[in-house]
PDB file of C-alpha atoms in Angstrom:
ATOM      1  CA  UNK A  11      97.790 142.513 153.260  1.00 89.00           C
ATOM      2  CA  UNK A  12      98.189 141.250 149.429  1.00 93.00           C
ATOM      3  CA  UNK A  13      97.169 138.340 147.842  1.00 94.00           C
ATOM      4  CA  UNK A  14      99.011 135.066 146.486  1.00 94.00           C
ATOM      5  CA  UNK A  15     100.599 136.619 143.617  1.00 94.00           C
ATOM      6  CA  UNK A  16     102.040 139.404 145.219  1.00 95.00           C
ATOM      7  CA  UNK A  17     103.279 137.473 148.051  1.00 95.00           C
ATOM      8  CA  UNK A  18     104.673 134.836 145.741  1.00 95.00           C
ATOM      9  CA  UNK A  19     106.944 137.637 144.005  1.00 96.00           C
ATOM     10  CA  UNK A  20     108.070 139.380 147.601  1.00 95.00           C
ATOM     11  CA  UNK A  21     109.211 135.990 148.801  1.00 95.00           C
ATOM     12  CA  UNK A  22     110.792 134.379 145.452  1.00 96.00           C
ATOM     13  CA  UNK A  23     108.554 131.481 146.527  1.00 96.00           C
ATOM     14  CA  UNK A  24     105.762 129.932 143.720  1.00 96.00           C
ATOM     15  CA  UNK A  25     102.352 130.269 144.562  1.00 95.00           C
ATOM     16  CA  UNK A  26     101.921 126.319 144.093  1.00 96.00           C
ATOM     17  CA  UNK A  27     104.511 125.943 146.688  1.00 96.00           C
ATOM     18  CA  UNK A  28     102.716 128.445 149.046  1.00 96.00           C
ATOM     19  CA  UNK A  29      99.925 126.187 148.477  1.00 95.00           C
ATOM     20  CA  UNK A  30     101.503 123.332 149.404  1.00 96.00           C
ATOM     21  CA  UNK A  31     102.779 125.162 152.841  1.00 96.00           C
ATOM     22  CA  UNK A  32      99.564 126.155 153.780  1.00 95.00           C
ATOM     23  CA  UNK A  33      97.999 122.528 153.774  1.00 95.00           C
ATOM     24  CA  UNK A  34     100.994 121.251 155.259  1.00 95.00           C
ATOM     25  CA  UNK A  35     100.220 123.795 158.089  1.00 94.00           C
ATOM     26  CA  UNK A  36     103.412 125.620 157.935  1.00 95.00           C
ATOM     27  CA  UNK A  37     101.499 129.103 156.925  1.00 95.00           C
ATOM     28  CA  UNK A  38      97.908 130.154 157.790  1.00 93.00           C
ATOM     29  CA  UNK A  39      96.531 132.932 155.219  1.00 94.00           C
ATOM     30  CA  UNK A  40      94.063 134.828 155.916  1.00 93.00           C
ATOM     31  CA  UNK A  41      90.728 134.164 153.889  1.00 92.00           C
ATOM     32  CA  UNK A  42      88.432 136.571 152.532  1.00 91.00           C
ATOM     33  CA  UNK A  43      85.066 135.087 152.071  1.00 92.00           C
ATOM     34  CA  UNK A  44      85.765 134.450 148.442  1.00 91.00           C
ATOM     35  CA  UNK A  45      88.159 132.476 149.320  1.00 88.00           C
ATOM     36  CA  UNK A  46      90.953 134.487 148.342  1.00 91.00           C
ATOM     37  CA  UNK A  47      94.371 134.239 150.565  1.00 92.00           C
ATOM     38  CA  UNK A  48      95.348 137.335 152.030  1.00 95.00           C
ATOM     39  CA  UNK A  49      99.250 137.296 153.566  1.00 96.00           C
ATOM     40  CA  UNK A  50     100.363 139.674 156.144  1.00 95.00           C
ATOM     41  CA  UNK A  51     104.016 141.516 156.288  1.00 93.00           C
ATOM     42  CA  UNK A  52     104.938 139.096 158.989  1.00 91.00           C
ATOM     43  CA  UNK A  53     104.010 135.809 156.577  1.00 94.00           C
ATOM     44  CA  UNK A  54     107.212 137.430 154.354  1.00 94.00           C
ATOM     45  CA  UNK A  55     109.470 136.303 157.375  1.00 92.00           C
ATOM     46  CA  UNK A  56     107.868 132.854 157.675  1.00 94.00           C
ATOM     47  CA  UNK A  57     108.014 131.737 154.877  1.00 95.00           C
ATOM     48  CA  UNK A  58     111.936 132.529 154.684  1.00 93.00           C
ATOM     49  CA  UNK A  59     112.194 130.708 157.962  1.00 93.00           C
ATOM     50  CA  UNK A  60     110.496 127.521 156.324  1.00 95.00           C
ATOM     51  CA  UNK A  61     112.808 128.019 153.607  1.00 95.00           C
ATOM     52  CA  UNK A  62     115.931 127.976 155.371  1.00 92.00           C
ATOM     53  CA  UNK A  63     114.746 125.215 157.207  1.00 93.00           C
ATOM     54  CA  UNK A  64     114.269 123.075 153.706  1.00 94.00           C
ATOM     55  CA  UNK A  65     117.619 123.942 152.658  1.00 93.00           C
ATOM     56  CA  UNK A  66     118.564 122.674 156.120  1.00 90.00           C
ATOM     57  CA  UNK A  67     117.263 118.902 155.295  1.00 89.00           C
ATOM     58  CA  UNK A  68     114.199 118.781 157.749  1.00 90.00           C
ATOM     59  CA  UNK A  69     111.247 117.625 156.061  1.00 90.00           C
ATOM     60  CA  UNK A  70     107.636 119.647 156.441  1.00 93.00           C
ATOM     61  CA  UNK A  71     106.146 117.505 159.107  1.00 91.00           C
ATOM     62  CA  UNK A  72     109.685 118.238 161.244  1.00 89.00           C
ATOM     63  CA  UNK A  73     109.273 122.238 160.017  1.00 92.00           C
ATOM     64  CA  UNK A  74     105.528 122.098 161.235  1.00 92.00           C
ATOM     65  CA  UNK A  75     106.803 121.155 165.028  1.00 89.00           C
ATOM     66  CA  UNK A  76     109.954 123.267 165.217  1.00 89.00           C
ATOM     67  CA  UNK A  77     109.078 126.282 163.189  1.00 90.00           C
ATOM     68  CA  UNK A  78     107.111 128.047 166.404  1.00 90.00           C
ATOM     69  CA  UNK A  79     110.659 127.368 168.144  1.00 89.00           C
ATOM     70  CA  UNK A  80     112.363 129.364 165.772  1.00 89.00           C
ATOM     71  CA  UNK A  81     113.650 133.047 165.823  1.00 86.00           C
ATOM     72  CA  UNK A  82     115.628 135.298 163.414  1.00 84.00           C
ATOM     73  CA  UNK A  83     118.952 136.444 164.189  1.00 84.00           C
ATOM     74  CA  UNK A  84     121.566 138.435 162.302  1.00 82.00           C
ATOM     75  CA  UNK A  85     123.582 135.233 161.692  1.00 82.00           C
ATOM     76  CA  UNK A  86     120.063 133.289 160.422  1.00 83.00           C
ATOM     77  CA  UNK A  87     117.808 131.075 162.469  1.00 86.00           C
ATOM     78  CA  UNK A  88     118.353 130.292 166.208  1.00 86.00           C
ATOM     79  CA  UNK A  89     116.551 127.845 168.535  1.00 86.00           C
ATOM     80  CA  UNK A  90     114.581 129.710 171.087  1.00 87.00           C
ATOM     81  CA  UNK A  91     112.981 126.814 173.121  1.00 88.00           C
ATOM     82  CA  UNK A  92     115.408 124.430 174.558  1.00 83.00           C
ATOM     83  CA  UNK A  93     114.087 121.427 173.261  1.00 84.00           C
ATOM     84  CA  UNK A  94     113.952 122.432 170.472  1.00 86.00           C
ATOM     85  CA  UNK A  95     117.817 121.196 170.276  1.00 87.00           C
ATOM     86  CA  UNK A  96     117.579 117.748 170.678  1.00 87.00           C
ATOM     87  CA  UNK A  97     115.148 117.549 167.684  1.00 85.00           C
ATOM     88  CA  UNK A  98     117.158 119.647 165.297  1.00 88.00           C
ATOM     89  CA  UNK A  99     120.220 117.284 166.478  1.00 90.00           C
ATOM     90  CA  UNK A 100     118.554 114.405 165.974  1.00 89.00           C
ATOM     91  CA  UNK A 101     117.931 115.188 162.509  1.00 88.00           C
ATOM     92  CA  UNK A 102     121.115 116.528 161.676  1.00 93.00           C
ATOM     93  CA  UNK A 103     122.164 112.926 162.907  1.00 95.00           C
ATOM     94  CA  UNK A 104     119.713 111.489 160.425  1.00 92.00           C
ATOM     95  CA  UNK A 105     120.940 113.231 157.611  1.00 93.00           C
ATOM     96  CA  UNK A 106     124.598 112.635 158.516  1.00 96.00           C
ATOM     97  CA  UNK A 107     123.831 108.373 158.277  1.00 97.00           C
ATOM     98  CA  UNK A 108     122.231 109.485 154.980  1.00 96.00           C
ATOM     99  CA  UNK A 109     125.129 110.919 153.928  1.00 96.00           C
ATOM    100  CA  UNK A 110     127.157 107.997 155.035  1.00 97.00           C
ATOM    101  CA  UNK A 111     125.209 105.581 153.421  1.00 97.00           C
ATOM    102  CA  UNK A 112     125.504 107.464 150.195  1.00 97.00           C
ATOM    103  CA  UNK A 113     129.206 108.127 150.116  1.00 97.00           C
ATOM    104  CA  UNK A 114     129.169 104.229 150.605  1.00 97.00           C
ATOM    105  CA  UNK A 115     126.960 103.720 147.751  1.00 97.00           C
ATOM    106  CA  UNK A 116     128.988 105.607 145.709  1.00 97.00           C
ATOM    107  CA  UNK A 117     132.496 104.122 146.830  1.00 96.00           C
ATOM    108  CA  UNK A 118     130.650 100.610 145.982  1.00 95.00           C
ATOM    109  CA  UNK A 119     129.958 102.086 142.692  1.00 94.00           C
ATOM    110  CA  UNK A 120     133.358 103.859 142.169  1.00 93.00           C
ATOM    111  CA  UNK A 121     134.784  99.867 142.726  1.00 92.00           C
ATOM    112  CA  UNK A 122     132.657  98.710 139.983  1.00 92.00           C
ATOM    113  CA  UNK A 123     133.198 101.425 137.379  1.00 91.00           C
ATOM    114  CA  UNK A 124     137.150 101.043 137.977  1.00 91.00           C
ATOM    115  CA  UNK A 125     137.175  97.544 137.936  1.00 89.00           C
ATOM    116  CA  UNK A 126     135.433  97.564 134.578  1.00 83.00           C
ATOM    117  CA  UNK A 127     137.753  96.988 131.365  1.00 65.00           C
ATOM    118  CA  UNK A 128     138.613  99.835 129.631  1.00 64.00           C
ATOM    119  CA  UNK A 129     137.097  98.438 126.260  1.00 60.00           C
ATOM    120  CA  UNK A 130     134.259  95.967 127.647  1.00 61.00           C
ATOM    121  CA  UNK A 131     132.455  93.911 125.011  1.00 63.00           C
ATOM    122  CA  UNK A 132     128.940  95.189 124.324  1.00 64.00           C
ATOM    123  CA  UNK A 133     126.009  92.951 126.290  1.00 67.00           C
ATOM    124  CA  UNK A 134     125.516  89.987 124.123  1.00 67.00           C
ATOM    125  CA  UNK A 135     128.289  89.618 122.890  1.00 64.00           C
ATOM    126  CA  UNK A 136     130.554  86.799 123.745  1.00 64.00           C
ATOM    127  CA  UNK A 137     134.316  86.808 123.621  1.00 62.00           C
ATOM    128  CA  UNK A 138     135.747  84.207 120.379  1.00 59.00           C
TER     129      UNK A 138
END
């Protein structure tokens, strides 16, 4: 078992944001009766799987529900209850319209940067 700031440096993950997984639920220390958070071996491997999940898009409430779901593989993370698949594809739909909606955004914006003159009068100013 160590404590917070040797698990922090084994995982590459600040103690403020183990903090922050713990009261989300995502990661259960152990606590002495000082208080002080004791992390097992097998916390090192949960946290990476809430990491990878991050980088995947899914937000902490999502990770909380699918993370007991989840198992290690050689090629990463793999589903290992079968519903577990229509949640992780709904959110990779939700992300894809979010990604839609942004490249629109930025098409809309593209339009009004091009359309702009190349020398435009400064605001205020009026044309003679």
């Amino acid at each position: 078992m160590m404590r917070i700031g040797e698990f922090s440096a084994r995982t590459g993950v600040s103690q403020r944001s183990l903090r922050y997984y713990e009261a989300q639920g995502l990661l259960t220390p152990f606590r002495e009766p000082s208080g002080y958070r004791r992390y097992r071996d097998t916390d090192i491997d949960r946290v990476r799987r809430i990491r990878a999940l991050l980088a995947a898009g899914l937000g902490t409430i999502t990770i909380a529900r699918v993370l007991p779901c989840t198992i290690d593989t050689d090629d990463g993370l793999a589903a290992a209850c079968p519903d577990l698949l229509v949640d992780l594809q709904r959110e990779r739909d939700r992300i894809s319209a979010a990604i839609a909606d942004l490249t629109h955004a930025q098409s809309a914006l593209e339009s009004i940067i091009t359309a702009t003159d190349d020398d435009p009068a400064p605001l205020g100013d009026e044309p003679d």
